[in-house]
Amino acid sequence: MIRFRPCTATMKAALLLTLIFIAASVPIPLPAQDPAAETTLPAATPAAAEGSVYDLESKWRDQSNREVVLSDLGDKVRVVVMGYTTCQNACPRLIADLVSIENELAKDKETAAEVSYAFISIDPETDTPAQLAKVAAQYGFDPERWKFLTGNEDGVLELAVALGMKYRKTTPMDFAHSNIITVLRRDGSIAHQQEGLAADKTETLKAIRTATEDL
Amino acid sequence: MKPVFSLFFAFVTALPMFGETVEHVEEMAAIPAGSYTPLYAKDLEPVQVDAFLLDKSPVTNAQFLDFVRAHPEWRRSRVKRLFADDNYLSHWAGDLDLGPDSEKIADAPVTRVSWFAARAYLKTLGKRLPTIDEWEYVAIADETRANATSDPAFHQRILEWYSAPTPKVTPKAASFPENIHGIRALHGLVWEWVRDFNNATVTGESRGDGNLERSLFCAGGALSAGDPSNYAAFMRYAFRSSLAGNYAVGNLGFRGARAIDKPTHSP
């Protein structure tokens, strides 16, 4: 599990400067013949750690084919994943992880009432609102609490960048992408991110509870 | 492996396509369609790149100043933190003030601009950032060859820049030679943003996975064992994977790209 580490701008600048220093100021060691040679880089702190994804102005459609902007997701704490519905592999498991978070939170009605969920598609071509509606119905999600969104290529790219998510179309049908569950505070900033499938959700639950307490 | 001739052919045939229709054409060069083998190519398959237009030089401080003057929301005192961190344009003296070195830096590439800011700037001109594939494809050219990657001296020159100390004042792109496409200073001046810097390629999908060993391996495989020749490209991928969309970094600038309007065929 990769926990989101808050990082001050100064630290971040230092980190980057170090990297640039490595890149620009010291002779570069050529790749060792030893294949075990490793290059370790710091993980970038996503943009929405400091800002709000609700500042993105991209337009989306939900599973009811209503036009929404991301700030419509605000008000409550929002647990978000990005994926695509025709994905056979990771995405159903990501959704399963969200469901398991929802189930866990349901034990505390007050907290549960302050949390909602979103599945945001990275595949605008295939994931039409109708397709999203089909999937949402298949899982029997409460549409008040669960938003399925689909947008356009640029909107997807910007949101993915804001959340620090990597993806790439690998075939006409498939994507490689990070499996990240993001907890957004009411203001659209990142409270926590959990990376990997079926990861330990203790920290995520804790972050969600803390975020619901900020009004 | 001999794309030069076909590239040339594509170039001449591409010329009439854009002539009159594209503004800013004098600051952009037509890049002919072609292919290159990316660093991450596990399968060794070259990637096809369509013809497109690319800015001959990176965007300058003076140009970016005009943009923030017209778009106050992109001034450094007002920009939203999602879009640019507090290092954004920090080398300027103020929102609209390049500072005492103004004359020296006006025509030098603007740096300390975020990916979001670069996109916003380019959007006002009907341009976009080049993709990784577009950028890397153009970056395999030197002054006389569309693909100079088989020449060790070509890689050596790039690596020498990567290992040279950063100059105090960023030089102007005009002092760099044009490559065969008419593009200046892809190497040797500043690093540049690309549209899909968050592409899951060398580092895989895992953002937290800073360990590039597997990928290096993979690149090594793609370049035949022990061939360090494309280590420069590896450095670029590594650098990109360490970025976030709101990072504003000294040494990191950008240039614009645009699709070439497809000619309409009458039946």
Tab-separated table of C-alpha atoms in Angstrom:
chain	number	residue	atom	x	y	z
A	1	MET	CA	0.000	0.000	0.000
A	2	ILE	CA	1.254	3.419	-0.870
A	3	ARG	CA	0.084	5.961	1.600
A	4	PHE	CA	-0.226	9.509	0.567
A	5	ARG	CA	2.454	11.488	2.281
A	6	PRO	CA	1.830	15.163	2.741
A	7	CYS	CA	4.872	17.028	1.641
A	8	THR	CA	5.589	20.721	1.912
A	9	ALA	CA	6.356	22.712	-1.164
A	10	THR	CA	9.874	23.261	0.089
A	11	MET	CA	10.444	19.571	0.573
A	12	LYS	CA	9.005	18.942	-2.822
A	13	ALA	CA	11.198	21.572	-4.425
A	14	ALA	CA	14.178	20.076	-2.675
A	15	LEU	CA	13.244	16.657	-3.934
A	16	LEU	CA	12.945	17.890	-7.459
A	17	LEU	CA	16.095	19.920	-7.231
A	18	THR	CA	17.861	16.815	-6.092
A	19	LEU	CA	16.501	14.987	-9.060
A	20	ILE	CA	17.491	17.728	-11.439
A	21	PHE	CA	20.847	17.867	-9.768
A	22	ILE	CA	21.196	14.197	-10.397
A	23	ALA	CA	19.997	14.699	-13.922
A	24	ALA	CA	21.922	17.802	-14.783
A	25	SER	CA	24.869	18.355	-12.539
A	26	VAL	CA	26.651	15.120	-11.929
A	27	PRO	CA	28.088	12.793	-14.485
A	28	ILE	CA	25.476	10.186	-15.145
A	29	PRO	CA	26.456	6.675	-14.324
A	30	LEU	CA	25.689	4.574	-17.328
A	31	PRO	CA	23.421	1.641	-16.664
A	32	ALA	CA	25.367	-1.009	-14.910
A	33	GLN	CA	25.841	-4.286	-16.663
A	34	ASP	CA	24.380	-5.791	-13.550
A	35	PRO	CA	20.666	-5.982	-14.301
A	36	ALA	CA	19.902	-5.665	-10.620
A	37	ALA	CA	20.982	-2.026	-10.766
A	38	GLU	CA	18.081	0.114	-9.641
A	39	THR	CA	17.082	3.669	-10.051
A	40	THR	CA	14.758	4.823	-7.345
A	41	LEU	CA	12.701	7.917	-7.750
A	42	PRO	CA	10.377	9.677	-5.371
A	43	ALA	CA	6.689	9.355	-6.123
A	44	ALA	CA	5.234	12.672	-7.166
A	45	THR	CA	2.754	14.315	-4.851
A	46	PRO	CA	-0.387	14.730	-6.929
A	47	ALA	CA	-1.577	18.242	-7.735
A	48	ALA	CA	-4.820	17.798	-5.809
A	49	ALA	CA	-2.858	17.353	-2.603
A	50	GLU	CA	-2.493	21.117	-2.528
A	51	GLY	CA	-5.388	22.164	-4.678
A	52	SER	CA	-8.933	21.018	-5.318
A	53	VAL	CA	-9.983	18.758	-8.179
A	54	TYR	CA	-13.220	20.720	-8.069
A	55	ASP	CA	-11.323	23.566	-9.755
A	56	LEU	CA	-11.288	21.478	-12.922
A	57	GLU	CA	-13.979	22.774	-15.226
A	58	SER	CA	-14.399	19.702	-17.413
A	59	LYS	CA	-17.909	18.516	-18.181
A	60	TRP	CA	-19.064	14.969	-17.531
A	61	ARG	CA	-22.213	12.874	-17.760
A	62	ASP	CA	-23.463	10.630	-15.031
A	63	GLN	CA	-25.257	7.291	-15.257
A	64	SER	CA	-28.566	9.158	-15.624
A	65	ASN	CA	-27.115	11.074	-18.580
A	66	ARG	CA	-27.192	14.319	-16.625
A	67	GLU	CA	-24.396	16.798	-17.312
A	68	VAL	CA	-22.254	17.344	-14.247
A	69	VAL	CA	-19.099	19.196	-13.335
A	70	LEU	CA	-16.712	17.706	-10.809
A	71	SER	CA	-17.640	20.237	-8.142
A	72	ASP	CA	-21.100	18.630	-8.148
A	73	LEU	CA	-19.361	15.754	-6.378
A	74	GLY	CA	-18.532	18.023	-3.463
A	75	ASP	CA	-20.530	18.639	-0.309
A	76	LYS	CA	-19.834	15.179	1.013
A	77	VAL	CA	-16.586	13.309	1.391
A	78	ARG	CA	-16.124	11.486	-1.905
A	79	VAL	CA	-14.300	8.213	-2.419
A	80	VAL	CA	-13.178	8.051	-6.036
A	81	VAL	CA	-11.705	5.496	-8.413
A	82	MET	CA	-10.857	5.878	-12.078
A	83	GLY	CA	-11.145	2.895	-14.394
A	84	TYR	CA	-13.239	1.579	-17.260
A	85	THR	CA	-16.263	-0.650	-17.107
A	86	THR	CA	-15.264	-3.153	-19.790
A	87	CYS	CA	-12.128	-3.945	-17.821
A	88	GLN	CA	-12.220	-7.616	-16.926
A	89	ASN	CA	-9.562	-7.478	-14.363
A	90	ALA	CA	-8.692	-4.719	-11.955
A	91	CYS	CA	-11.719	-2.458	-12.211
A	92	PRO	CA	-14.344	-4.835	-10.816
A	93	ARG	CA	-11.957	-5.433	-7.954
A	94	LEU	CA	-11.516	-1.696	-7.449
A	95	ILE	CA	-15.287	-1.333	-7.272
A	96	ALA	CA	-15.364	-4.274	-4.886
A	97	ASP	CA	-12.864	-2.435	-2.715
A	98	LEU	CA	-15.152	0.597	-2.661
A	99	VAL	CA	-18.097	-1.592	-1.719
A	100	SER	CA	-16.108	-3.094	1.090
A	101	ILE	CA	-15.263	0.407	2.328
A	102	GLU	CA	-18.943	1.338	2.105
A	103	ASN	CA	-19.935	-1.777	4.036
A	104	GLU	CA	-17.410	-1.079	6.717
A	105	LEU	CA	-18.585	2.514	7.075
A	106	ALA	CA	-22.221	1.430	7.181
A	107	LYS	CA	-21.627	0.255	10.719
A	108	ASP	CA	-21.590	3.897	11.713
A	109	LYS	CA	-24.675	5.550	10.217
A	110	GLU	CA	-23.554	9.096	10.968
A	111	THR	CA	-20.268	8.746	9.102
A	112	ALA	CA	-21.828	6.733	6.294
A	113	ALA	CA	-24.322	9.514	5.627
A	114	GLU	CA	-21.447	11.928	4.993
A	115	VAL	CA	-19.663	9.786	2.416
A	116	SER	CA	-20.399	9.158	-1.244
A	117	TYR	CA	-18.629	7.342	-4.048
A	118	ALA	CA	-17.645	7.874	-7.655
A	119	PHE	CA	-16.420	5.668	-10.472
A	120	ILE	CA	-14.918	7.868	-13.153
A	121	SER	CA	-14.292	6.355	-16.550
A	122	ILE	CA	-11.024	6.748	-18.427
A	123	ASP	CA	-12.659	5.326	-21.549
A	124	PRO	CA	-15.129	7.923	-22.874
A	125	GLU	CA	-15.607	6.001	-26.108
A	126	THR	CA	-16.969	2.800	-24.634
A	127	ASP	CA	-18.316	4.077	-21.357
A	128	THR	CA	-21.389	5.915	-22.527
A	129	PRO	CA	-23.908	7.029	-19.902
A	130	ALA	CA	-26.018	4.020	-20.953
A	131	GLN	CA	-23.128	1.652	-20.324
A	132	LEU	CA	-22.525	3.280	-16.940
A	133	ALA	CA	-26.205	2.950	-16.081
A	134	LYS	CA	-26.048	-0.737	-16.958
A	135	VAL	CA	-23.071	-1.346	-14.707
A	136	ALA	CA	-24.492	0.760	-11.877
A	137	ALA	CA	-27.752	-1.202	-12.061
A	138	GLN	CA	-25.868	-4.474	-12.165
A	139	TYR	CA	-24.283	-3.647	-8.831
A	140	GLY	CA	-27.522	-2.165	-7.505
A	141	PHE	CA	-25.871	1.029	-6.377
A	142	ASP	CA	-27.883	3.767	-4.710
A	143	PRO	CA	-27.696	6.545	-7.338
A	144	GLU	CA	-27.826	9.164	-4.608
A	145	ARG	CA	-24.601	7.892	-3.152
A	146	TRP	CA	-22.847	6.475	-6.212
A	147	LYS	CA	-21.945	8.542	-9.227
A	148	PHE	CA	-20.638	6.957	-12.400
A	149	LEU	CA	-19.115	9.608	-14.647
A	150	THR	CA	-17.905	9.676	-18.202
A	151	GLY	CA	-16.382	12.667	-19.964
A	152	ASN	CA	-13.942	13.395	-22.741
A	153	GLU	CA	-10.298	12.648	-23.368
A	154	ASP	CA	-9.002	15.981	-22.078
A	155	GLY	CA	-11.168	15.938	-18.982
A	156	VAL	CA	-9.977	12.434	-18.158
A	157	LEU	CA	-6.348	13.402	-18.671
A	158	GLU	CA	-6.603	16.461	-16.428
A	159	LEU	CA	-8.379	14.618	-13.637
A	160	ALA	CA	-5.908	11.742	-13.831
A	161	VAL	CA	-3.023	14.203	-13.636
A	162	ALA	CA	-4.649	16.008	-10.708
A	163	LEU	CA	-4.983	12.699	-8.865
A	164	GLY	CA	-1.520	11.492	-9.855
A	165	MET	CA	-2.904	8.567	-11.775
A	166	LYS	CA	-1.016	6.936	-14.627
A	167	TYR	CA	-2.700	5.283	-17.548
A	168	ARG	CA	-2.108	4.289	-21.117
A	169	LYS	CA	-4.250	2.769	-23.787
A	170	THR	CA	-2.632	-0.587	-24.509
A	171	THR	CA	-5.028	-1.989	-27.097
A	172	PRO	CA	-8.159	-0.512	-28.685
A	173	MET	CA	-10.081	-2.142	-25.830
A	174	ASP	CA	-7.782	-1.974	-22.866
A	175	PHE	CA	-5.875	0.370	-20.617
A	176	ALA	CA	-3.030	-0.028	-18.220
A	177	HIS	CA	-3.730	2.205	-15.260
A	178	SER	CA	-2.918	2.825	-11.628
A	179	ASN	CA	-5.324	1.294	-9.159
A	180	ILE	CA	-5.824	4.133	-6.762
A	181	ILE	CA	-8.645	4.809	-4.350
A	182	THR	CA	-8.736	8.509	-3.560
A	183	VAL	CA	-10.502	10.044	-0.601
A	184	LEU	CA	-11.508	13.610	-1.435
A	185	ARG	CA	-12.342	16.062	1.304
A	186	ARG	CA	-15.486	18.104	0.910
A	187	ASP	CA	-13.395	20.836	-0.732
A	188	GLY	CA	-12.004	18.479	-3.370
A	189	SER	CA	-8.492	18.120	-1.990
A	190	ILE	CA	-6.957	14.716	-1.443
A	191	ALA	CA	-7.249	13.440	2.106
A	192	HIS	CA	-5.746	10.056	1.364
A	193	GLN	CA	-4.874	7.644	-1.419
A	194	GLN	CA	-4.711	3.897	-1.314
A	195	GLU	CA	-2.857	2.164	-4.088
A	196	GLY	CA	-3.171	-1.437	-5.141
A	197	LEU	CA	-6.012	-3.893	-5.180
A	198	ALA	CA	-7.517	-5.376	-2.055
A	199	ALA	CA	-5.057	-3.371	-0.004
A	200	ASP	CA	-5.384	-2.919	3.744
A	201	LYS	CA	-8.067	-0.262	4.116
A	202	THR	CA	-7.450	0.697	7.740
A	203	GLU	CA	-5.748	3.982	6.876
A	204	THR	CA	-8.333	4.772	4.227
A	205	LEU	CA	-11.190	4.286	6.685
A	206	LYS	CA	-9.400	6.441	9.221
A	207	ALA	CA	-8.867	9.191	6.627
A	208	ILE	CA	-12.523	9.037	5.583
A	209	ARG	CA	-13.692	9.362	9.200
A	210	THR	CA	-11.365	12.299	9.786
A	211	ALA	CA	-12.510	13.973	6.571
A	212	THR	CA	-16.176	13.651	7.515
A	213	GLU	CA	-15.461	15.519	10.729
A	214	ASP	CA	-14.253	18.606	8.806
A	215	LEU	CA	-17.338	20.539	7.860
B	1	MET	CA	15.478	0.706	-40.249
B	2	LYS	CA	15.783	3.011	-43.257
B	3	PRO	CA	13.021	5.477	-42.730
B	4	VAL	CA	14.922	8.464	-44.029
B	5	PHE	CA	13.842	8.204	-47.604
B	6	SER	CA	10.196	7.616	-46.807
B	7	LEU	CA	10.326	10.403	-44.247
B	8	PHE	CA	11.601	12.737	-46.865
B	9	PHE	CA	8.874	11.644	-49.199
B	10	ALA	CA	6.243	12.158	-46.523
B	11	PHE	CA	7.684	15.581	-45.889
B	12	VAL	CA	7.375	16.799	-49.441
B	13	THR	CA	3.912	15.407	-49.821
B	14	ALA	CA	2.890	16.903	-46.502
B	15	LEU	CA	3.943	20.405	-47.444
B	16	PRO	CA	0.932	21.522	-49.454
B	17	MET	CA	-1.412	20.360	-46.689
B	18	PHE	CA	-0.814	23.147	-44.268
B	19	GLY	CA	0.629	26.075	-46.202
B	20	GLU	CA	-2.195	28.602	-46.096
B	21	THR	CA	-4.441	27.175	-43.435
B	22	VAL	CA	-2.326	27.369	-40.313
B	23	GLU	CA	-1.555	30.503	-38.343
B	24	HIS	CA	1.704	30.800	-36.445
B	25	VAL	CA	3.162	28.623	-39.133
B	26	GLU	CA	6.336	30.689	-39.133
B	27	GLU	CA	7.071	29.629	-35.575
B	28	MET	CA	6.157	26.008	-36.194
B	29	ALA	CA	7.789	23.353	-38.335
B	30	ALA	CA	6.083	20.477	-40.115
B	31	ILE	CA	7.188	17.141	-38.776
B	32	PRO	CA	6.679	14.395	-41.332
B	33	ALA	CA	4.966	11.167	-40.377
B	34	GLY	CA	7.283	8.374	-39.407
B	35	SER	CA	8.065	5.912	-36.713
B	36	TYR	CA	10.438	5.434	-33.837
B	37	THR	CA	11.088	2.742	-31.296
B	38	PRO	CA	10.242	4.022	-27.858
B	39	LEU	CA	12.244	3.186	-24.824
B	40	TYR	CA	9.358	1.338	-23.256
B	41	ALA	CA	8.698	-0.859	-26.283
B	42	LYS	CA	8.550	-4.243	-24.725
B	43	ASP	CA	7.518	-5.722	-28.001
B	44	LEU	CA	10.161	-3.862	-30.042
B	45	GLU	CA	7.395	-2.558	-32.242
B	46	PRO	CA	8.109	0.896	-33.621
B	47	VAL	CA	5.401	3.433	-32.899
B	48	GLN	CA	3.857	5.265	-35.832
B	49	VAL	CA	3.689	9.019	-35.440
B	50	ASP	CA	1.415	11.055	-37.691
B	51	ALA	CA	2.649	14.235	-39.299
B	52	PHE	CA	2.152	17.250	-37.048
B	53	LEU	CA	3.347	20.785	-36.423
B	54	LEU	CA	5.776	21.583	-33.641
B	55	ASP	CA	7.025	24.921	-32.331
B	56	LYS	CA	10.564	25.464	-33.550
B	57	SER	CA	11.584	26.800	-30.131
B	58	PRO	CA	10.270	26.556	-26.589
B	59	VAL	CA	7.842	29.238	-25.405
B	60	THR	CA	9.706	32.256	-24.013
B	61	ASN	CA	9.301	34.362	-20.880
B	62	ALA	CA	8.106	37.295	-23.000
B	63	GLN	CA	5.448	35.174	-24.685
B	64	PHE	CA	4.266	33.753	-21.402
B	65	LEU	CA	4.164	37.249	-19.907
B	66	ASP	CA	1.742	38.301	-22.650
B	67	PHE	CA	-0.409	35.334	-21.760
B	68	VAL	CA	-0.615	36.054	-18.032
B	69	ARG	CA	-1.258	39.724	-18.794
B	70	ALA	CA	-4.314	38.711	-20.819
B	71	HIS	CA	-5.343	35.940	-18.399
B	72	PRO	CA	-5.110	37.233	-14.839
B	73	GLU	CA	-6.122	33.865	-13.387
B	74	TRP	CA	-2.718	32.571	-14.505
B	75	ARG	CA	-0.718	35.257	-12.689
B	76	ARG	CA	1.430	33.785	-10.015
B	77	SER	CA	-0.396	35.566	-7.174
B	78	ARG	CA	-3.764	34.266	-8.341
B	79	VAL	CA	-3.182	30.866	-9.828
B	80	LYS	CA	-5.004	28.022	-8.090
B	81	ARG	CA	-2.806	25.553	-6.260
B	82	LEU	CA	-4.222	22.663	-8.219
B	83	PHE	CA	-2.799	24.230	-11.341
B	84	ALA	CA	0.588	25.476	-10.168
B	85	ASP	CA	2.609	25.152	-6.989
B	86	ASP	CA	4.262	28.077	-5.251
B	87	ASN	CA	7.385	27.793	-7.382
B	88	TYR	CA	5.348	28.921	-10.400
B	89	LEU	CA	7.134	31.777	-12.227
B	90	SER	CA	9.127	32.403	-9.071
B	91	HIS	CA	12.076	33.655	-11.121
B	92	TRP	CA	10.029	36.687	-12.136
B	93	ALA	CA	10.052	39.776	-9.921
B	94	GLY	CA	6.274	40.041	-9.856
B	95	ASP	CA	3.046	39.004	-11.514
B	96	LEU	CA	3.865	40.997	-14.627
B	97	ASP	CA	7.491	41.809	-14.050
B	98	LEU	CA	10.365	39.781	-15.452
B	99	GLY	CA	12.732	41.591	-13.087
B	100	PRO	CA	16.156	43.194	-13.497
B	101	ASP	CA	17.313	40.487	-15.926
B	102	SER	CA	14.279	41.108	-18.068
B	103	GLU	CA	16.262	41.798	-21.219
B	104	LYS	CA	18.332	38.682	-20.796
B	105	ILE	CA	15.453	36.358	-20.055
B	106	ALA	CA	12.686	37.768	-22.254
B	107	ASP	CA	13.603	35.592	-25.221
B	108	ALA	CA	14.831	32.647	-23.187
B	109	PRO	CA	12.510	29.696	-22.589
B	110	VAL	CA	10.029	30.208	-19.781
B	111	THR	CA	10.544	27.658	-17.020
B	112	ARG	CA	8.839	27.139	-13.664
B	113	VAL	CA	5.560	26.650	-15.477
B	114	SER	CA	3.246	23.812	-14.614
B	115	TRP	CA	1.670	21.331	-17.000
B	116	PHE	CA	-1.728	22.922	-16.422
B	117	ALA	CA	-0.337	26.395	-17.151
B	118	ALA	CA	1.432	25.186	-20.293
B	119	ARG	CA	-1.811	23.679	-21.538
B	120	ALA	CA	-3.775	26.838	-20.802
B	121	TYR	CA	-1.213	28.947	-22.646
B	122	LEU	CA	-1.249	26.706	-25.704
B	123	LYS	CA	-5.024	26.472	-25.759
B	124	THR	CA	-5.252	30.219	-26.343
B	125	LEU	CA	-3.232	29.683	-29.539
B	126	GLY	CA	-5.149	26.629	-30.703
B	127	LYS	CA	-2.174	24.455	-29.865
B	128	ARG	CA	-1.496	21.628	-27.429
B	129	LEU	CA	1.481	19.966	-25.826
B	130	PRO	CA	3.213	17.331	-27.951
B	131	THR	CA	2.693	13.744	-26.847
B	132	ILE	CA	5.603	11.702	-25.537
B	133	ASP	CA	5.709	9.828	-28.831
B	134	GLU	CA	5.733	13.016	-30.881
B	135	TRP	CA	8.425	14.608	-28.754
B	136	GLU	CA	10.658	11.570	-28.611
B	137	TYR	CA	10.234	10.958	-32.313
B	138	VAL	CA	11.485	14.439	-33.178
B	139	ALA	CA	14.205	14.081	-30.564
B	140	ILE	CA	15.914	11.259	-32.469
B	141	ALA	CA	16.859	13.696	-35.227
B	142	ASP	CA	20.008	15.738	-35.428
B	143	GLU	CA	21.027	18.457	-37.874
B	144	THR	CA	21.400	16.114	-40.823
B	145	ARG	CA	19.525	12.929	-40.009
B	146	ALA	CA	15.897	12.188	-39.115
B	147	ASN	CA	17.153	9.296	-37.034
B	148	ALA	CA	20.577	9.732	-35.534
B	149	THR	CA	20.184	7.085	-32.852
B	150	SER	CA	22.611	4.636	-34.415
B	151	ASP	CA	25.412	7.155	-33.935
B	152	PRO	CA	27.029	6.932	-30.492
B	153	ALA	CA	28.216	10.550	-30.798
B	154	PHE	CA	24.587	11.695	-30.936
B	155	HIS	CA	23.805	10.128	-27.569
B	156	GLN	CA	27.076	11.302	-26.155
B	157	ARG	CA	26.247	14.896	-26.968
B	158	ILE	CA	22.902	14.666	-25.160
B	159	LEU	CA	24.409	12.978	-22.147
B	160	GLU	CA	27.051	15.665	-21.965
B	161	TRP	CA	24.306	18.231	-21.607
B	162	TYR	CA	22.587	16.193	-18.930
B	163	SER	CA	25.825	16.130	-17.008
B	164	ALA	CA	26.732	19.792	-17.526
B	165	PRO	CA	25.972	22.296	-14.764
B	166	THR	CA	22.845	24.375	-15.300
B	167	PRO	CA	23.786	27.831	-16.585
B	168	LYS	CA	22.763	30.763	-14.374
B	169	VAL	CA	20.861	32.436	-17.158
B	170	THR	CA	18.986	30.122	-19.501
B	171	PRO	CA	20.344	30.642	-23.028
B	172	LYS	CA	18.091	31.443	-25.948
B	173	ALA	CA	16.969	28.724	-28.294
B	174	ALA	CA	18.190	30.811	-31.221
B	175	SER	CA	21.759	29.935	-30.274
B	176	PHE	CA	21.040	26.254	-30.991
B	177	PRO	CA	21.243	24.655	-34.427
B	178	GLU	CA	18.085	23.508	-36.165
B	179	ASN	CA	17.614	19.790	-36.486
B	180	ILE	CA	16.635	18.337	-39.818
B	181	HIS	CA	12.998	19.237	-39.158
B	182	GLY	CA	13.816	22.848	-38.330
B	183	ILE	CA	13.385	22.323	-34.589
B	184	ARG	CA	15.786	23.991	-32.160
B	185	ALA	CA	17.014	22.960	-28.753
B	186	LEU	CA	15.022	19.823	-27.981
B	187	HIS	CA	18.237	18.759	-26.326
B	188	GLY	CA	20.580	20.943	-24.386
B	189	LEU	CA	18.390	23.826	-23.274
B	190	VAL	CA	15.533	22.908	-20.944
B	191	TRP	CA	13.442	19.839	-20.195
B	192	GLU	CA	10.003	20.038	-21.736
B	193	TRP	CA	6.491	19.095	-20.695
B	194	VAL	CA	4.632	16.566	-22.797
B	195	ARG	CA	0.888	16.057	-22.891
B	196	ASP	CA	0.882	12.541	-21.459
B	197	PHE	CA	3.749	12.762	-18.985
B	198	ASN	CA	1.620	10.575	-16.712
B	199	ASN	CA	1.623	7.824	-19.318
B	200	ALA	CA	2.024	4.413	-17.733
B	201	THR	CA	5.094	3.376	-19.647
B	202	VAL	CA	8.523	2.867	-18.222
B	203	THR	CA	7.444	3.021	-14.628
B	204	GLY	CA	4.385	0.877	-15.109
B	205	GLU	CA	1.030	1.830	-13.725
B	206	SER	CA	2.111	2.091	-10.165
B	207	ARG	CA	2.648	5.681	-9.243
B	208	GLY	CA	4.328	4.823	-6.005
B	209	ASP	CA	6.627	2.394	-7.705
B	210	GLY	CA	9.702	4.544	-7.982
B	211	ASN	CA	11.720	1.484	-8.751
B	212	LEU	CA	12.619	1.542	-12.389
B	213	GLU	CA	14.657	-1.583	-12.399
B	214	ARG	CA	12.156	-3.681	-14.279
B	215	SER	CA	11.718	-0.973	-16.832
B	216	LEU	CA	15.390	-0.388	-17.231
B	217	PHE	CA	15.635	-4.062	-17.849
B	218	CYS	CA	12.917	-3.781	-20.395
B	219	ALA	CA	14.641	-0.846	-22.085
B	220	GLY	CA	17.869	-2.788	-22.024
B	221	GLY	CA	16.073	-5.610	-23.752
B	222	ALA	CA	14.670	-3.282	-26.338
B	223	LEU	CA	18.057	-1.856	-27.086
B	224	SER	CA	19.924	-5.122	-27.042
B	225	ALA	CA	21.858	-6.103	-23.975
B	226	GLY	CA	24.329	-3.706	-22.499
B	227	ASP	CA	23.549	-0.963	-24.964
B	228	PRO	CA	23.487	2.205	-22.936
B	229	SER	CA	22.911	4.346	-25.985
B	230	ASN	CA	19.446	5.442	-25.115
B	231	TYR	CA	20.218	6.224	-21.519
B	232	ALA	CA	19.365	9.846	-22.311
B	233	ALA	CA	15.826	8.833	-23.198
B	234	PHE	CA	15.691	6.766	-20.055
B	235	MET	CA	16.610	9.867	-18.043
B	236	ARG	CA	13.766	11.776	-19.661
B	237	TYR	CA	11.226	9.086	-18.847
B	238	ALA	CA	12.489	8.924	-15.289
B	239	PHE	CA	12.282	12.696	-14.956
B	240	ARG	CA	8.741	12.819	-16.348
B	241	SER	CA	7.545	10.106	-14.054
B	242	SER	CA	8.653	12.184	-11.079
B	243	LEU	CA	6.462	15.129	-12.045
B	244	ALA	CA	2.984	16.173	-10.983
B	245	GLY	CA	0.715	18.448	-13.011
B	246	ASN	CA	1.177	21.478	-10.774
B	247	TYR	CA	4.952	21.239	-10.380
B	248	ALA	CA	6.764	24.331	-11.548
B	249	VAL	CA	10.396	23.446	-11.908
B	250	GLY	CA	13.438	25.446	-12.919
B	251	ASN	CA	14.780	23.936	-16.147
B	252	LEU	CA	11.374	22.650	-17.249
B	253	GLY	CA	9.647	24.526	-20.049
B	254	PHE	CA	7.430	23.579	-22.970
B	255	ARG	CA	6.644	24.103	-26.624
B	256	GLY	CA	3.444	23.775	-28.591
B	257	ALA	CA	2.234	21.250	-31.131
B	258	ARG	CA	-0.754	21.002	-33.387
B	259	ALA	CA	-2.261	18.508	-35.756
B	260	ILE	CA	-1.880	19.138	-39.450
B	261	ASP	CA	-5.279	19.646	-40.990
B	262	LYS	CA	-6.056	16.621	-43.075
B	263	PRO	CA	-6.671	17.509	-46.700
B	264	THR	CA	-10.222	16.856	-47.781
B	265	HIS	CA	-10.415	14.379	-50.618
B	266	SER	CA	-13.103	14.901	-53.164
B	267	PRO	CA	-14.497	11.636	-54.476
